[in-house]
Coordinates of C-alpha atoms in Angstrom, one line a residue:
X1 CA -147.7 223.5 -110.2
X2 CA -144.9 222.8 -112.4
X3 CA -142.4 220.1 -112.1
X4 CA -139.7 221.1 -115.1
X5 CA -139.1 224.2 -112.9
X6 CA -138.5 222.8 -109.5
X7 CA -136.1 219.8 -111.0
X8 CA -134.3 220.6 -113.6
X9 CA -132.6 223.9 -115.3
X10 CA -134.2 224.9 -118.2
X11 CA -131.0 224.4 -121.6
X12 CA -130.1 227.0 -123.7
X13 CA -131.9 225.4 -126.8
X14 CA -130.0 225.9 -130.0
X15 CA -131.7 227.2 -133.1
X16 CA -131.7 223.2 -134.7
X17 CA -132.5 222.5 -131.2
X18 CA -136.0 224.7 -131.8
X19 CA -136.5 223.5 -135.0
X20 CA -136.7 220.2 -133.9
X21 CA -138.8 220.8 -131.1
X22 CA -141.6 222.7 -133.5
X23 CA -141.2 219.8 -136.2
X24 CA -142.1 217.0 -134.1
X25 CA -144.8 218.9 -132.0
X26 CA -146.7 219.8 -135.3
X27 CA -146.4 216.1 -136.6
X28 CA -147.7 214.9 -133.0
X29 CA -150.7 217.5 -133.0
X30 CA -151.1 216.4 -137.1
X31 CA -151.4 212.9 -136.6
X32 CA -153.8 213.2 -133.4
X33 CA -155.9 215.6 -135.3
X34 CA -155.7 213.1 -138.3
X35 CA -156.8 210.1 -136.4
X36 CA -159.1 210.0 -132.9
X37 CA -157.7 207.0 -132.1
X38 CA -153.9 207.6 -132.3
X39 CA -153.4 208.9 -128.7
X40 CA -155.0 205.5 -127.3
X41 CA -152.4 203.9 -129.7
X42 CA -149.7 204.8 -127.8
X43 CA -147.6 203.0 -125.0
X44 CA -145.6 204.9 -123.0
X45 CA -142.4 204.3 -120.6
X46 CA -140.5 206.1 -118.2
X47 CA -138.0 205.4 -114.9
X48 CA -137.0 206.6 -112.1
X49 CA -134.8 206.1 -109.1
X50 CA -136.7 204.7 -106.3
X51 CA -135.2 204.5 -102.2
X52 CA -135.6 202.0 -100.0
X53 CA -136.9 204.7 -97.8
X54 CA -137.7 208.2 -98.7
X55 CA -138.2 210.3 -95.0
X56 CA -140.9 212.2 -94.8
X57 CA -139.1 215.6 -94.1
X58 CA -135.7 217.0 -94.0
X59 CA -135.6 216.6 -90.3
X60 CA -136.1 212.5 -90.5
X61 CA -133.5 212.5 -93.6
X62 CA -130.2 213.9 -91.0
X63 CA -131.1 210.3 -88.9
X64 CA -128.7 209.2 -91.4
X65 CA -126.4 212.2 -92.0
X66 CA -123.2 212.0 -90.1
X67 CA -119.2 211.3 -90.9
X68 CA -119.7 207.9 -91.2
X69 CA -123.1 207.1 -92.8
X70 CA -123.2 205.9 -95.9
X71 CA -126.4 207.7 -98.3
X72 CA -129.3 206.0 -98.7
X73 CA -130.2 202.8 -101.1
X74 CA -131.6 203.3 -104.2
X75 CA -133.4 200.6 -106.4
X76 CA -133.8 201.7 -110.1
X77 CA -137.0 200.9 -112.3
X78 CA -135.6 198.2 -114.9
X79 CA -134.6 200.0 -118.7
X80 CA -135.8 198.9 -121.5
X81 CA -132.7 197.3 -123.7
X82 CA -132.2 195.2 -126.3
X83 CA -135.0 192.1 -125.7
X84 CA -136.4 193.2 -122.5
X85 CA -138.3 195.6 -125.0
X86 CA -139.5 192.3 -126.7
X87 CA -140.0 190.1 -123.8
X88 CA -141.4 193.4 -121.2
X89 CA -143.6 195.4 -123.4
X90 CA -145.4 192.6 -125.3
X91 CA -146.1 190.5 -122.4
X92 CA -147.2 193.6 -120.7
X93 CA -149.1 194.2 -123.9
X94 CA -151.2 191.1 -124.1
X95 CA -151.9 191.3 -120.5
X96 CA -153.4 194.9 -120.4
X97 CA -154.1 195.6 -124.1
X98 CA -154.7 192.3 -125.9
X99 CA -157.0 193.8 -128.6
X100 CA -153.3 196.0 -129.4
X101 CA -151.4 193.1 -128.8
X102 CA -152.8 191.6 -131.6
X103 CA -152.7 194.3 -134.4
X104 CA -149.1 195.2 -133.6
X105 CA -148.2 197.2 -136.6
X106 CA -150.7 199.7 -134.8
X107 CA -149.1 200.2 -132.0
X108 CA -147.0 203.4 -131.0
X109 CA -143.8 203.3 -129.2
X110 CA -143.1 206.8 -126.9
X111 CA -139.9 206.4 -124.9
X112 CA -137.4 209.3 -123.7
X113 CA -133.8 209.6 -125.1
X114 CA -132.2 207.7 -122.0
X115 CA -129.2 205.6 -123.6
X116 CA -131.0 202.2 -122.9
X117 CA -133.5 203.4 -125.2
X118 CA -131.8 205.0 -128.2
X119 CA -129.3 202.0 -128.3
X120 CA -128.7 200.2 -131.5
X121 CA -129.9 197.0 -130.0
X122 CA -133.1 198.2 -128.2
X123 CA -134.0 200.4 -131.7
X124 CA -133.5 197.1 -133.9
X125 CA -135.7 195.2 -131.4
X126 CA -138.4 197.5 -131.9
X127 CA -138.0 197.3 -135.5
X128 CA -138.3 193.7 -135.2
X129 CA -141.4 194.0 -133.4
X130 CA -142.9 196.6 -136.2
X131 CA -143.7 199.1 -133.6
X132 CA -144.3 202.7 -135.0
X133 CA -142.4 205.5 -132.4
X134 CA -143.7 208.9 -131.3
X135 CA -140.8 210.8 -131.2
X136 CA -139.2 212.8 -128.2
X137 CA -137.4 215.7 -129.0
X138 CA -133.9 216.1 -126.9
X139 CA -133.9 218.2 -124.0
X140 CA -137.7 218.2 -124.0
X141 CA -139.2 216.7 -120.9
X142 CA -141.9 219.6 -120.8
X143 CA -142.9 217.2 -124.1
X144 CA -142.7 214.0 -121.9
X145 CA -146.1 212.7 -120.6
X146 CA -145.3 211.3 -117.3
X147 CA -144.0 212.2 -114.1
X148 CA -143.5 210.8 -110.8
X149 CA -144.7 213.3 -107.8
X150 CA -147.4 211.4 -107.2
X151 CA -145.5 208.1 -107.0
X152 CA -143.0 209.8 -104.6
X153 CA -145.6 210.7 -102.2
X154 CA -147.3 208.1 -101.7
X155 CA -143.7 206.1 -101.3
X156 CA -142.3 208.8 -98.7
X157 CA -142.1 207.6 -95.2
X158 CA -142.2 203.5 -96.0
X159 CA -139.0 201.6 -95.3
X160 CA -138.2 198.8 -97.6
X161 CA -136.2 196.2 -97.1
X162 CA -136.0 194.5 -100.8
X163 CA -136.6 195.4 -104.0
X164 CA -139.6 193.0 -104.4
X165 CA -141.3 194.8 -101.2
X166 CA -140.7 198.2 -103.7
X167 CA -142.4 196.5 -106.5
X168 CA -145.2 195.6 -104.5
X169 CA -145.8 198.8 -103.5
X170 CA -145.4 200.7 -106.7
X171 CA -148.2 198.2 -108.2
X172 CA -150.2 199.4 -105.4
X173 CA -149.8 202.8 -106.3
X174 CA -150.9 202.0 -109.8
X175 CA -153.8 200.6 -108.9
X176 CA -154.9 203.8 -107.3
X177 CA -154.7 205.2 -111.3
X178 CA -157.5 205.0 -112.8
X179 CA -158.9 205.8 -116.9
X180 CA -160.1 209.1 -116.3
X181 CA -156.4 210.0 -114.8
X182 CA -154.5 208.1 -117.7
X183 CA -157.2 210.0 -120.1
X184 CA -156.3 213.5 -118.4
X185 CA -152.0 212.7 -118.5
X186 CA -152.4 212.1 -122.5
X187 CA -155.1 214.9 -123.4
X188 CA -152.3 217.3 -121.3
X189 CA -149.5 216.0 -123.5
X190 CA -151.4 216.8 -126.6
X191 CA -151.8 220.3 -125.0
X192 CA -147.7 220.5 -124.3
X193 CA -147.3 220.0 -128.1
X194 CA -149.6 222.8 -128.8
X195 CA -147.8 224.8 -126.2
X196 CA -144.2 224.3 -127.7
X197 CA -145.5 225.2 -131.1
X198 CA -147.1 228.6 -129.9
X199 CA -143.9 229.1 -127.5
X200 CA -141.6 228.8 -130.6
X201 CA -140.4 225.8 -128.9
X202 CA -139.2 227.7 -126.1
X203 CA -140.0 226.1 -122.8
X204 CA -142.9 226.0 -120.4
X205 CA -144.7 225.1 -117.4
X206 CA -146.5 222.0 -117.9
X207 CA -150.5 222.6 -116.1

């Protein structure tokens, strides 16, 4: 089932748009045909917007929906800026990946194009750090490798009442993940590459 489809409508690439798209899907499928052990390289990041309670169905969601009622909470997953990107990653880093953590000129950077992330100050800091970046393409999140259904899910139907009961429960969530899964969302995001290149960078259905 696809998730580009059901969220969000599909831009009207222009042609530099395209060309883009192509260039940095054949030097993603180059350099993981080049080297086995680039995709293990690679760190990756993504958000999104979390409520302090997600109903189960449309019918619990109109408790709240009158005049009066204000919508939902929301608590955001913390951006990477400036030296959250030096103090977050590494530490995160050395914790999970310590044999990376300590050859840090071979690590590789994949981030999407939100603002906190192309910013002058968060790009320096990962200069600073030496980090090598895989590139997203702009309006490509068919080329992204994560999503958050699954997240969502298992979420829907808990109230929260802070932020820290939130972050409890998303590590929980994570635990659930195992190798073989993280395995399967990269070997799928080589695939995507090799999609875009033989869609002519038009879009797709990610599997």
């Amino acid at each position: 089932m696809s998730h580009v489809s059901a969220r969000w409508v599909p831009r009207l690439l222009t042609v530099e748009e395209k060309d883009v798209r192509v260039r940095e899907s054949r030097t993603f499928v180059r350099k993981v045909g080049r080297d086995p052990s680039y995709l293990s390289r690679i760190i990756t990041t993504d958000e999104t917007w979390v409520h302090y309670f997600e109903p189960d169905s449309k019918q619990a969601s109109m408790v709240w929906k009158h005049a009066d009622s204000p919508p939902p909470k929301k608590a955001k997953a913390v951006k990477s800026m400036g030296k959250t990107v030096r103090r977050n990653h590494m530490h995160a880093l050395r914790k999970k990946r310590p044999d990376m953590a300590a050859q840090i000129e071979n690590v590789v950077l994949h981030q999407d194009n939100a603002p906190s992330h192309t910013a002058t100050n968060t790009q320096l800091d990962i200069e600073v750090l030496g980090l090598q970046q895989a590139i997203l393409p702009p309006y490509s999140p068919d080329l992204a490798p994560l999503d958050f259904p699954q997240l969502k899910t298992f979420l829907r139907g808990t109230r929260f009442n802070d932020r820290t009961e939130i972050s409890h429960a998303i590590q929980t969530f994570n635990r659930t993940l195992d190798r073989d899964w993280f395995m399967n969302v990269y070997e799928n995001w080589a695939r995507s590459h090799n999609k875009c290149i033989a869609h002519q960078a038009e879009y797709f259905e990610k599997a």
